[in-house]
Short mmCIF file of C-alpha atoms in Angstrom, two decimals:
data_model
loop_
_atom_site.label_atom_id
_atom_site.label_comp_id
_atom_site.label_asym_id
_atom_site.label_seq_id
_atom_site.Cartn_x
_atom_site.Cartn_y
_atom_site.Cartn_z
CA MET A 1 0.00 0.00 0.03
CA THR A 2 1.23 3.46 -0.81
CA LEU A 3 1.45 5.65 2.27
CA ILE A 4 3.12 8.75 0.83
CA LYS A 5 2.82 9.96 -2.71
CA LEU A 6 4.35 13.08 -4.09
CA GLU A 7 3.58 14.01 -7.69
CA ASP A 8 5.73 16.63 -9.31
CA VAL A 9 5.94 18.56 -6.04
CA GLY A 10 7.58 21.94 -5.94
CA LEU A 11 8.04 24.36 -3.07
CA LYS A 12 8.84 27.97 -3.52
CA PHE A 13 9.60 30.15 -0.54
CA ARG A 14 9.07 33.83 -0.48
CA VAL A 15 11.78 35.26 1.64
CA ARG A 16 11.51 38.77 2.92
CA ARG A 17 14.50 40.99 2.75
CA ALA A 18 15.67 41.81 6.19
CA GLY A 19 14.79 45.31 7.35
CA LYS A 20 11.84 47.51 8.02
CA ALA A 21 9.22 49.34 6.02
CA GLN A 22 7.22 46.46 4.65
CA LEU A 23 3.96 48.26 4.42
CA LYS A 24 5.58 51.24 2.68
CA ASP A 25 7.41 49.04 0.26
CA PHE A 26 4.29 47.04 -0.42
CA LEU A 27 2.27 50.13 -1.11
CA LEU A 28 4.95 51.64 -3.34
CA HIS A 29 5.43 48.36 -5.10
CA GLY A 30 1.70 47.76 -5.42
CA LEU A 31 0.87 51.25 -6.58
CA PHE A 32 3.77 52.12 -8.82
CA ARG A 33 5.36 48.76 -9.64
CA ARG A 34 8.67 50.51 -9.85
CA SER A 35 10.26 50.21 -6.47
CA LYS A 36 12.61 47.47 -5.60
CA GLN A 37 11.35 44.01 -4.91
CA THR A 38 10.49 43.56 -1.24
CA SER A 39 10.91 39.81 -1.27
CA PHE A 40 12.72 37.29 -3.32
CA GLU A 41 11.86 33.73 -4.13
CA VAL A 42 13.73 30.57 -3.38
CA GLN A 43 12.89 27.37 -5.18
CA ALA A 44 13.49 24.93 -2.36
CA LEU A 45 12.10 21.87 -4.04
CA GLU A 46 11.41 21.19 -7.69
CA HIS A 47 9.78 18.31 -9.56
CA ILE A 48 9.91 15.81 -6.79
CA ASP A 49 8.19 12.52 -7.48
CA LEU A 50 8.23 10.10 -4.62
CA GLU A 51 6.36 7.10 -3.47
CA VAL A 52 6.75 5.48 -0.10
CA GLY A 53 4.92 2.26 0.55
CA GLU A 54 4.38 -0.04 3.48
CA GLY A 55 7.62 -1.48 4.75
CA ASP A 56 9.77 1.12 3.04
CA ARG A 57 12.79 2.61 4.82
CA LEU A 58 13.77 5.68 2.83
CA GLY A 59 16.89 7.72 3.49
CA ILE A 60 17.43 11.23 2.19
CA ILE A 61 20.93 12.55 1.53
CA GLY A 62 22.40 15.67 -0.01
CA HIS A 63 24.58 18.64 0.76
CA ASN A 64 23.53 21.33 3.26
CA GLY A 65 20.80 23.45 1.75
CA ALA A 66 19.80 20.79 -0.75
CA GLY A 67 16.26 20.77 0.59
CA LYS A 68 16.32 17.69 2.78
CA SER A 69 14.73 19.13 5.86
CA THR A 70 12.28 21.06 3.72
CA LEU A 71 11.20 17.85 2.06
CA LEU A 72 10.69 16.25 5.49
CA LYS A 73 8.56 19.13 6.61
CA LEU A 74 6.54 18.93 3.47
CA LEU A 75 5.99 15.21 4.04
CA ALA A 76 4.94 15.94 7.62
CA GLY A 77 2.38 18.51 6.46
CA VAL A 78 4.07 21.54 7.95
CA TYR A 79 4.76 23.04 4.49
CA PRO A 80 2.17 22.73 1.78
CA PRO A 81 3.48 22.11 -1.74
CA THR A 82 3.26 25.25 -3.86
CA SER A 83 2.88 23.05 -6.94
CA GLY A 84 2.12 19.46 -7.54
CA ARG A 85 0.27 17.09 -5.21
CA ARG A 86 0.99 15.50 -1.87
CA LYS A 87 -0.97 12.56 -0.60
CA VAL A 88 -0.42 10.90 2.76
CA VAL A 89 -2.35 8.09 4.36
CA GLY A 90 -1.85 7.29 8.06
CA GLN A 91 -0.68 9.00 11.19
CA ILE A 92 2.63 10.83 10.95
CA GLY A 93 5.15 11.11 13.73
CA ALA A 94 7.76 13.70 13.00
CA LEU A 95 11.02 14.28 14.82
CA PHE A 96 12.49 17.58 13.78
CA ASP A 97 13.11 20.88 15.53
CA ILE A 98 12.10 19.01 18.60
CA ALA A 99 14.01 21.18 20.98
CA LEU A 100 11.77 24.10 20.00
CA GLY A 101 8.30 24.68 21.25
CA PHE A 102 8.51 24.50 24.98
CA GLU A 103 6.58 26.74 27.29
CA VAL A 104 9.64 27.93 29.09
CA ASP A 105 7.83 29.09 32.23
CA ALA A 106 6.17 25.73 32.73
CA ASN A 107 8.02 22.80 34.27
CA GLY A 108 9.05 19.57 32.59
CA TRP A 109 5.92 17.68 33.64
CA GLU A 110 3.61 20.34 32.24
CA ASN A 111 5.52 20.46 29.01
CA ILE A 112 5.17 16.74 28.67
CA MET A 113 1.42 17.25 28.89
CA TYR A 114 1.36 20.12 26.34
CA ARG A 115 3.39 18.26 23.79
CA GLY A 116 1.44 15.10 24.40
CA TYR A 117 -1.88 16.92 23.90
CA LEU A 118 -0.59 18.40 20.64
CA GLN A 119 0.29 14.91 19.53
CA GLY A 120 -3.32 13.95 20.14
CA GLU A 121 -3.15 12.48 23.65
CA THR A 122 -5.97 12.92 26.16
CA PRO A 123 -5.49 13.52 29.90
CA ARG A 124 -6.21 9.85 30.47
CA SER A 125 -3.84 8.48 27.85
CA ILE A 126 -1.04 10.84 28.84
CA ARG A 127 -1.37 9.84 32.49
CA GLU A 128 -0.54 6.30 31.51
CA LYS A 129 2.54 7.40 29.59
CA ILE A 130 3.93 10.25 31.64
CA ALA A 131 5.87 8.05 34.04
CA SER A 132 7.63 6.20 31.26
CA ILE A 133 8.37 9.46 29.39
CA ALA A 134 9.87 10.92 32.52
CA GLU A 135 11.85 7.78 33.20
CA PHE A 136 13.26 7.64 29.69
CA SER A 137 14.36 11.31 29.87
CA GLU A 138 16.29 10.53 33.11
CA LEU A 139 15.68 14.13 34.12
CA GLY A 140 14.46 13.19 37.55
CA ASN A 141 13.98 16.17 39.81
CA PHE A 142 14.76 18.58 37.01
CA LEU A 143 11.26 17.92 35.73
CA ASN A 144 9.95 20.01 38.58
CA MET A 145 11.98 22.99 37.32
CA PRO A 146 10.80 25.46 34.69
CA VAL A 147 12.17 24.53 31.29
CA ARG A 148 13.69 28.03 31.21
CA TYR A 149 16.57 26.69 33.28
CA TYR A 150 17.23 23.59 31.18
CA SER A 151 20.43 23.16 29.21
CA SER A 152 20.03 22.44 25.53
CA GLY A 153 20.97 18.83 26.13
CA MET A 154 18.26 18.46 28.75
CA LYS A 155 15.72 19.98 26.40
CA VAL A 156 16.63 17.54 23.73
CA ARG A 157 16.30 14.66 26.16
CA LEU A 158 12.87 15.79 27.22
CA ALA A 159 11.70 16.48 23.65
CA PHE A 160 13.00 13.20 22.33
CA SER A 161 11.30 11.25 25.16
CA ILE A 162 7.98 12.89 24.45
CA ALA A 163 8.16 12.69 20.70
CA THR A 164 9.06 9.05 20.66
CA SER A 165 6.35 8.06 23.11
CA ILE A 166 3.87 7.57 20.30
CA ALA A 167 4.01 4.79 17.74
CA PRO A 168 3.17 6.44 14.41
CA ASP A 169 2.43 4.77 11.08
CA ILE A 170 4.91 6.94 9.28
CA LEU A 171 8.03 8.04 11.10
CA ILE A 172 9.89 11.08 9.84
CA VAL A 173 13.27 11.77 11.40
CA ASP A 174 15.78 14.52 10.88
CA GLU A 175 19.26 13.76 12.19
CA ILE A 176 17.91 12.88 15.56
CA LEU A 177 20.64 10.40 16.39
CA SER A 178 23.02 13.06 17.49
CA ALA A 179 20.82 13.93 20.47
CA GLY A 180 22.18 14.39 23.96
CA ASP A 181 25.29 12.96 25.59
CA MET A 182 26.92 9.61 24.87
CA ALA A 183 24.85 7.53 27.24
CA PHE A 184 21.61 9.09 26.03
CA GLN A 185 22.58 8.73 22.38
CA LYS A 186 22.92 5.02 22.84
CA LYS A 187 19.50 4.81 24.46
CA ALA A 188 18.00 7.04 21.79
CA ARG A 189 19.39 4.86 19.07
CA GLU A 190 17.85 1.81 20.69
CA ARG A 191 14.49 3.49 20.88
CA MET A 192 14.73 4.70 17.31
CA LYS A 193 15.33 1.09 16.27
CA THR A 194 12.19 -0.16 18.00
CA LEU A 195 10.18 2.73 16.64
CA MET A 196 11.44 2.14 13.15
CA SER A 197 10.62 -1.51 13.31
CA SER A 198 7.10 -0.81 14.47
CA ALA A 199 6.42 1.99 11.98
CA LEU A 200 4.89 1.08 8.63
CA ALA A 201 7.23 3.43 6.82
CA VAL A 202 10.26 5.47 7.78
CA VAL A 203 11.80 8.51 6.16
CA VAL A 204 15.07 9.63 7.60
CA VAL A 205 17.53 12.45 6.81
CA SER A 206 21.13 11.92 7.82
CA HIS A 207 24.73 12.66 6.99
CA ASP A 208 25.93 9.46 8.55
CA MET A 209 26.28 7.24 5.51
CA LYS A 210 27.20 4.17 7.53
CA SER A 211 24.09 4.10 9.62
CA LEU A 212 21.93 5.10 6.67
CA ALA A 213 23.21 2.13 4.72
CA LEU A 214 22.18 -0.11 7.61
CA MET A 215 18.82 1.52 8.22
CA CYS A 216 17.48 2.17 4.77
CA ASP A 217 16.69 0.09 1.74
CA ARG A 218 16.18 3.02 -0.54
CA VAL A 219 17.91 6.38 -0.66
CA LEU A 220 16.99 9.65 -2.33
CA TRP A 221 19.75 12.06 -3.22
CA LEU A 222 18.66 15.65 -3.30
CA ASP A 223 20.69 18.28 -5.10
CA HIS A 224 19.54 21.89 -5.17
CA GLY A 225 15.98 20.87 -4.50
CA LYS A 226 15.86 18.31 -7.27
CA THR A 227 16.10 14.57 -7.31
CA ARG A 228 19.63 13.73 -8.38
CA MET A 229 19.25 10.01 -7.85
CA ILE A 230 16.89 7.56 -6.22
CA GLY A 231 17.32 3.82 -5.83
CA PRO A 232 18.82 1.05 -3.74
CA ALA A 233 20.69 2.41 -0.73
CA GLU A 234 24.21 1.14 -1.56
CA GLU A 235 24.17 2.45 -5.13
CA VAL A 236 23.02 5.96 -4.27
CA ILE A 237 25.31 6.26 -1.23
CA GLU A 238 28.26 5.12 -3.35
CA ALA A 239 27.55 7.61 -6.05
CA TYR A 240 27.10 10.36 -3.50
CA THR A 241 30.30 9.54 -1.65
CA LYS A 242 32.22 9.46 -4.89
CA GLN A 243 30.92 12.85 -5.93
CA SER A 244 31.71 14.33 -2.49
CA ASP A 245 35.26 12.96 -2.64
CA LYS A 246 35.72 14.46 -6.05
CA GLY A 247 34.57 17.82 -4.72
CA GLU A 248 37.09 17.55 -1.91
CA LYS A 249 39.92 16.72 -4.22
CA ARG A 250 39.06 19.56 -6.54
CA GLN A 251 39.17 21.93 -3.57
CA ALA A 252 42.48 20.44 -2.43
CA ALA A 253 44.04 20.83 -5.85
CA MET B 1 -15.90 23.40 7.86
CA THR B 2 -17.22 20.94 10.50
CA GLY B 3 -13.98 19.04 10.00
CA TYR B 4 -12.07 22.15 10.97
CA PHE B 5 -14.03 22.62 14.17
CA SER B 6 -13.81 18.96 15.08
CA ASP B 7 -10.05 19.22 14.66
CA ILE B 8 -10.09 22.20 17.04
CA TRP B 9 -12.21 20.23 19.48
CA ARG B 10 -9.92 17.20 19.24
CA LEU B 11 -7.01 19.42 20.32
CA ARG B 12 -8.95 21.03 23.18
CA TYR B 13 -6.64 19.64 25.87
CA PHE B 14 -3.77 21.33 24.13
CA TRP B 15 -5.11 24.86 23.93
CA LEU B 16 -6.89 24.65 27.28
CA ALA B 17 -3.59 23.66 28.89
CA LEU B 18 -1.89 26.60 27.21
CA VAL B 19 -4.58 29.02 28.42
CA ARG B 20 -4.12 27.67 31.93
CA ASN B 21 -0.37 28.11 31.62
CA ASP B 22 -0.77 31.70 30.34
CA LEU B 23 -2.96 32.60 33.29
CA ARG B 24 -0.60 31.07 35.79
CA ARG B 25 2.41 32.71 34.19
CA ARG B 26 0.81 36.10 34.49
CA TYR B 27 0.80 35.93 38.25
CA ARG B 28 3.96 33.95 38.72
CA GLY B 29 5.84 35.20 41.77
CA THR B 30 3.14 37.61 42.95
CA ILE B 31 1.63 37.42 46.36
CA ILE B 32 -1.99 38.15 45.72
CA GLY B 33 -1.94 36.49 42.32
CA ILE B 34 -5.34 36.57 40.67
CA GLY B 35 -6.33 39.31 43.07
CA TRP B 36 -4.53 41.79 40.82
CA SER B 37 -7.07 41.06 38.15
CA LEU B 38 -9.89 41.96 40.54
CA LEU B 39 -8.07 44.96 41.98
CA GLN B 40 -7.12 46.59 38.72
CA PRO B 41 -10.64 47.49 37.42
CA ILE B 42 -11.82 48.43 40.90
CA ALA B 43 -8.87 50.88 41.38
CA MET B 44 -9.49 52.31 37.92
CA THR B 45 -13.17 52.77 38.61
CA ALA B 46 -12.49 54.35 41.95
CA VAL B 47 -10.12 56.99 40.56
CA LEU B 48 -12.33 57.72 37.57
CA CYS B 49 -15.39 58.01 39.77
CA LEU B 50 -13.53 60.51 41.88
CA ILE B 51 -12.51 62.68 38.91
CA PHE B 52 -15.44 62.30 36.53
CA GLY B 53 -17.92 62.38 39.34
CA GLN B 54 -16.63 65.91 39.99
CA ILE B 55 -16.36 66.99 36.37
CA PHE B 56 -19.63 65.61 35.03
CA HIS B 57 -21.50 65.73 38.33
CA GLN B 58 -22.40 62.07 37.95
CA ASN B 59 -24.41 60.16 40.46
CA LEU B 60 -21.84 57.66 41.72
CA ARG B 61 -24.44 54.98 42.35
CA GLU B 62 -25.08 54.83 38.67
CA PHE B 63 -21.74 55.89 37.46
CA ALA B 64 -19.58 53.30 39.21
CA PRO B 65 -21.25 50.24 37.65
CA TYR B 66 -21.42 52.08 34.34
CA LEU B 67 -17.66 52.62 34.38
CA LEU B 68 -16.84 49.19 35.62
CA THR B 69 -18.76 47.39 32.88
CA GLY B 70 -17.30 49.73 30.27
CA LEU B 71 -13.72 49.32 31.36
CA THR B 72 -13.99 45.55 31.71
CA PHE B 73 -15.52 45.26 28.27
CA TRP B 74 -12.85 47.43 26.72
CA ALA B 75 -10.01 45.66 28.43
CA PHE B 76 -11.33 42.44 26.95
CA ILE B 77 -11.66 43.75 23.42
CA THR B 78 -8.25 45.36 23.39
CA ALA B 79 -6.63 42.26 24.85
CA ALA B 80 -8.28 40.07 22.22
CA VAL B 81 -7.26 42.38 19.42
CA MET B 82 -3.78 43.28 20.50
CA GLN B 83 -2.72 39.87 21.79
CA GLY B 84 -4.48 38.38 18.75
CA CYS B 85 -1.88 40.20 16.65
CA GLN B 86 0.86 38.21 18.35
CA SER B 87 -0.99 34.91 18.58
CA PHE B 88 0.60 33.20 15.59
CA PHE B 89 4.07 34.38 16.45
CA GLN B 90 3.47 33.13 19.93
CA GLY B 91 2.55 29.70 18.63
CA GLU B 92 5.23 29.70 15.96
CA SER B 93 7.30 26.84 17.32
CA TYR B 94 4.23 24.63 17.47
CA ILE B 95 3.14 25.67 13.97
CA ARG B 96 6.58 24.79 12.66
CA GLN B 97 6.42 21.34 14.16
CA HIS B 98 2.93 20.09 14.03
CA PRO B 99 0.12 20.78 11.63
CA ALA B 100 -2.89 21.88 13.64
CA PRO B 101 -5.82 24.24 12.92
CA LEU B 102 -4.40 27.73 13.15
CA ALA B 103 -7.51 29.15 14.82
CA ILE B 104 -6.49 27.55 18.11
CA TYR B 105 -3.74 30.13 18.63
CA PRO B 106 -6.07 33.18 18.60
CA LEU B 107 -8.51 31.09 20.65
CA ARG B 108 -5.84 30.67 23.29
CA VAL B 109 -5.50 34.40 23.56
CA VAL B 110 -9.22 35.10 23.63
CA LEU B 111 -9.92 32.53 26.31
CA GLY B 112 -7.19 34.02 28.47
CA ALA B 113 -8.66 37.49 28.07
CA GLY B 114 -12.16 36.08 28.48
CA PHE B 115 -11.24 34.72 31.87
CA HIS B 116 -10.26 38.16 33.08
CA PHE B 117 -13.36 39.61 31.51
CA LEU B 118 -15.57 37.25 33.47
CA LEU B 119 -13.75 38.07 36.66
CA GLY B 120 -14.16 41.77 36.08
CA PHE B 121 -17.78 41.24 35.18
CA ALA B 122 -18.40 39.28 38.39
CA ILE B 123 -17.21 42.33 40.30
CA ALA B 124 -19.54 44.51 38.27
CA LEU B 125 -22.41 42.19 39.12
CA VAL B 126 -21.64 42.47 42.81
CA PHE B 127 -21.43 46.28 42.50
CA VAL B 128 -24.74 46.51 40.73
CA TRP B 129 -26.46 44.18 43.14
CA PHE B 130 -25.06 45.97 46.14
CA LEU B 131 -25.66 49.53 44.97
CA ASN B 132 -28.94 49.31 43.10
CA GLY B 133 -30.13 45.69 42.88
CA PHE B 134 -31.00 44.08 39.57
CA GLY B 135 -33.85 45.76 37.77
CA HIS B 136 -35.03 42.58 36.20
CA LEU B 137 -33.47 39.15 36.70
CA LEU B 138 -34.65 37.86 33.35
CA ALA B 139 -32.98 40.75 31.67
CA VAL B 140 -29.74 39.77 33.34
CA LEU B 141 -30.14 36.28 31.90
CA TYR B 142 -30.16 37.92 28.51
CA LEU B 143 -26.41 38.47 29.01
CA VAL B 144 -25.70 34.84 28.28
CA PRO B 145 -26.38 34.99 24.55
CA THR B 146 -24.68 38.39 24.49
CA PHE B 147 -21.52 36.85 25.88
CA ALA B 148 -21.67 34.10 23.32
CA LEU B 149 -21.87 36.74 20.63
CA LEU B 150 -18.98 38.59 22.22
CA PHE B 151 -16.93 35.41 22.23
CA VAL B 152 -17.49 34.76 18.54
CA LEU B 153 -16.70 38.37 17.75
CA SER B 154 -13.48 38.49 19.77
CA TRP B 155 -12.25 35.15 18.37
CA SER B 156 -12.94 36.32 14.84
CA LEU B 157 -11.23 39.67 15.48
CA ALA B 158 -8.22 37.93 16.99
CA VAL B 159 -7.95 35.68 13.95
CA CYS B 160 -8.18 38.66 11.60
CA MET B 161 -5.59 40.63 13.49
CA GLY B 162 -3.28 37.64 13.81
CA VAL B 163 -3.34 37.01 10.07
CA ALA B 164 -3.03 40.71 9.26
CA ASN B 165 -0.07 41.10 11.53
CA VAL B 166 1.76 38.08 10.21
CA VAL B 167 1.43 39.31 6.67
CA PHE B 168 2.12 42.95 7.56
CA GLN B 169 3.87 43.49 10.80
CA ASP B 170 2.92 47.14 10.68
CA SER B 171 -0.64 46.05 11.44
CA GLN B 172 -0.22 45.83 15.17
CA HIS B 173 0.81 49.48 15.40
CA LEU B 174 -2.00 50.63 13.13
CA ILE B 175 -4.46 48.59 15.16
CA GLY B 176 -3.00 50.00 18.37
CA ILE B 177 -3.75 53.54 17.23
CA PHE B 178 -7.14 52.53 15.96
CA MET B 179 -8.11 50.98 19.27
CA GLN B 180 -6.92 54.03 21.10
CA MET B 181 -9.12 56.25 19.03
CA SER B 182 -12.04 53.84 19.34
CA PHE B 183 -11.73 54.12 23.10
CA TYR B 184 -12.93 57.74 22.94
CA LEU B 185 -15.62 56.99 20.38
CA THR B 186 -17.15 54.28 22.49
CA PRO B 187 -19.24 55.18 25.54
CA ILE B 188 -16.87 53.68 28.04
CA MET B 189 -16.27 56.49 30.48
CA TYR B 190 -19.22 58.73 29.75
CA ASP B 191 -22.67 58.53 28.27
CA PRO B 192 -22.54 60.63 25.12
CA HIS B 193 -26.26 61.44 25.45
CA LYS B 194 -25.54 63.03 28.74
CA VAL B 195 -22.48 65.04 27.88
CA LEU B 196 -23.02 65.91 24.22
CA ASP B 197 -25.46 68.33 22.70
CA PRO B 198 -28.41 66.34 21.25
CA SER B 199 -27.82 67.93 17.83
CA SER B 200 -24.15 67.00 17.84
CA ARG B 201 -22.97 65.10 14.78
CA LEU B 202 -20.69 63.06 16.96
CA LEU B 203 -23.69 61.17 18.23
CA ALA B 204 -23.97 59.31 14.93
CA LEU B 205 -20.45 57.96 15.44
CA PHE B 206 -21.56 56.46 18.70
CA LYS B 207 -24.65 55.06 17.16
CA TYR B 208 -22.91 53.22 14.36
CA ASN B 209 -19.98 52.05 16.45
CA PRO B 210 -20.37 48.32 16.87
CA PHE B 211 -18.44 48.38 20.10
CA ALA B 212 -20.95 50.88 21.45
CA THR B 213 -23.91 48.74 20.45
CA LEU B 214 -22.31 45.69 22.03
CA LEU B 215 -21.74 47.66 25.18
CA GLU B 216 -25.39 48.67 25.15
CA MET B 217 -26.32 44.99 24.95
CA ILE B 218 -24.40 44.42 28.14
CA ARG B 219 -25.39 47.53 30.06
CA LYS B 220 -29.06 47.83 29.30
CA PRO B 221 -30.10 44.50 30.93
CA LEU B 222 -27.65 44.84 33.77
CA LEU B 223 -27.90 48.47 34.73
CA ASP B 224 -31.42 49.40 33.59
CA GLY B 225 -33.14 46.00 33.73
CA GLU B 226 -34.32 46.53 30.19
CA LEU B 227 -33.82 44.59 26.97
CA PRO B 228 -31.36 46.20 24.56
CA SER B 229 -32.76 47.91 21.52
CA LEU B 230 -33.33 45.96 18.35
CA TRP B 231 -30.85 48.27 16.68
CA ALA B 232 -28.14 47.30 19.11
CA LEU B 233 -28.88 43.63 18.67
CA GLY B 234 -28.98 43.86 14.90
CA ALA B 235 -25.87 45.99 14.52
CA SER B 236 -23.85 43.86 16.92
CA SER B 237 -24.89 40.64 15.26
CA ALA B 238 -24.21 42.04 11.81
CA PHE B 239 -20.76 43.19 12.83
CA THR B 240 -20.01 39.84 14.41
CA LEU B 241 -21.11 38.03 11.29
CA LEU B 242 -18.93 40.30 9.20
CA ALA B 243 -15.91 39.69 11.41
CA LEU B 244 -16.61 35.95 11.32
CA CYS B 245 -16.74 35.95 7.53
CA VAL B 246 -13.54 37.93 7.22
CA ALA B 247 -11.82 35.59 9.70
CA ALA B 248 -13.02 32.52 7.80
CA LEU B 249 -11.83 34.05 4.52
CA ALA B 250 -8.47 35.00 6.01
CA LEU B 251 -7.93 31.50 7.30
CA ARG B 252 -9.03 30.02 4.03
CA CYS B 253 -6.40 32.07 2.24
CA PHE B 254 -3.63 31.77 4.77
CA GLU B 255 -4.12 28.58 6.80
CA LYS B 256 -1.74 26.65 4.61
CA ARG B 257 0.56 29.49 3.64
CA MET B 258 0.94 31.02 7.08
CA ILE B 259 4.15 29.06 7.63
CA PHE B 260 5.84 30.96 4.84
CA TYR B 261 5.20 34.28 6.57
CA LEU B 262 6.35 33.31 10.01
#
């Protein structure tokens, strides 16, 4: 069964120029069509065709700024495609930007509730999970403290523990494996494994070619927002590594 | 449409928890906590009674409840509108992570302001009952549908302002000025019919001001024990419907694209 289907998807961002006077510029631009452009466009994704079915483990690779994270966010429904069609069946669990979105004045327990509710939990269902979430985060008494005083590592621990407490149909992950300190990373990797094995489909972005080769059966190589290559993991990773090496040599020469 | 509202309802624990957190945060580290919310309109009413009672030779028995209802109402509307401007920025990190109906973020703001409104209004009720007694209890019950209307209006306005402000960040300043001017064109501190010449053209401004008609819908039953005029009911409902339509339209246009503006 197809869970994710992208047909000729494109995503164009409108980026505002930094600075003030938007209304003025807009009026001038709108009225006289002469003044300078107030925003410019970035084609983040172009002509992406993608199908992810049940049992698929898809990896996404590419250089920084190639559009990997943007594609993930589009899959998760945070960004709408500005052209083409996106179809997704099933519940999505997304792990990206997880360290954002805390109510900093509330303590850890409360933030577990808020995040949980946003993920669709009810007071009853979260009550069953909250102990195991707290335990996994290993934050102990820190959970009674406002999140304002958390270190970034602690935030990641908490966020990861909450975000992975659900078992989604489609799991979307952005470089999560580098979360927290050594001990936690190991734990996180274990949990990711169980999550990935229980999810119907997994899409993961990573720069770690070794673990990608182990995790994924298919890999998509993005280059400047376009599909450079898609196919069996080893082939695409090999081609990508070769090209990166070439780039390095050229720079060295 | 119903799908949209059922999505909002499905996430009720989320936004209710946020409202609760907002309220708690407001009084974090204060000794009398929620008492400040009660004290603020009372203090304001006291000082205004003192001054305007002298200037306009108002009967304080009537003037105090009049002021209190007006100030509470206005505090609510400004809070809904001005905080509505910030509502999507406030929820930005959630919007970036998790697709959810955008209307929940203005709703969060309106419910927070609504809580304070109800507190202030409870004081007003006590004032009225203590000073004059209720003219007609049935008329007071009439406030319930009025509050429902007020809720729809403020939610719609907050959505409109939120969208406007995300698209043009100048909006919040424009709206700030507009609200400041509206304050003086709405019978909050004085009854225009008592202080203005009956032939004054300004009276029309008060008549067609939807905030004034809404305020009449609150004051008439409570202070005079009478039903509000049909004009007030009609104008308020029409304005609410208009705001609702604009809010729906704004969300229809920007619900998906909002993320690009944040």
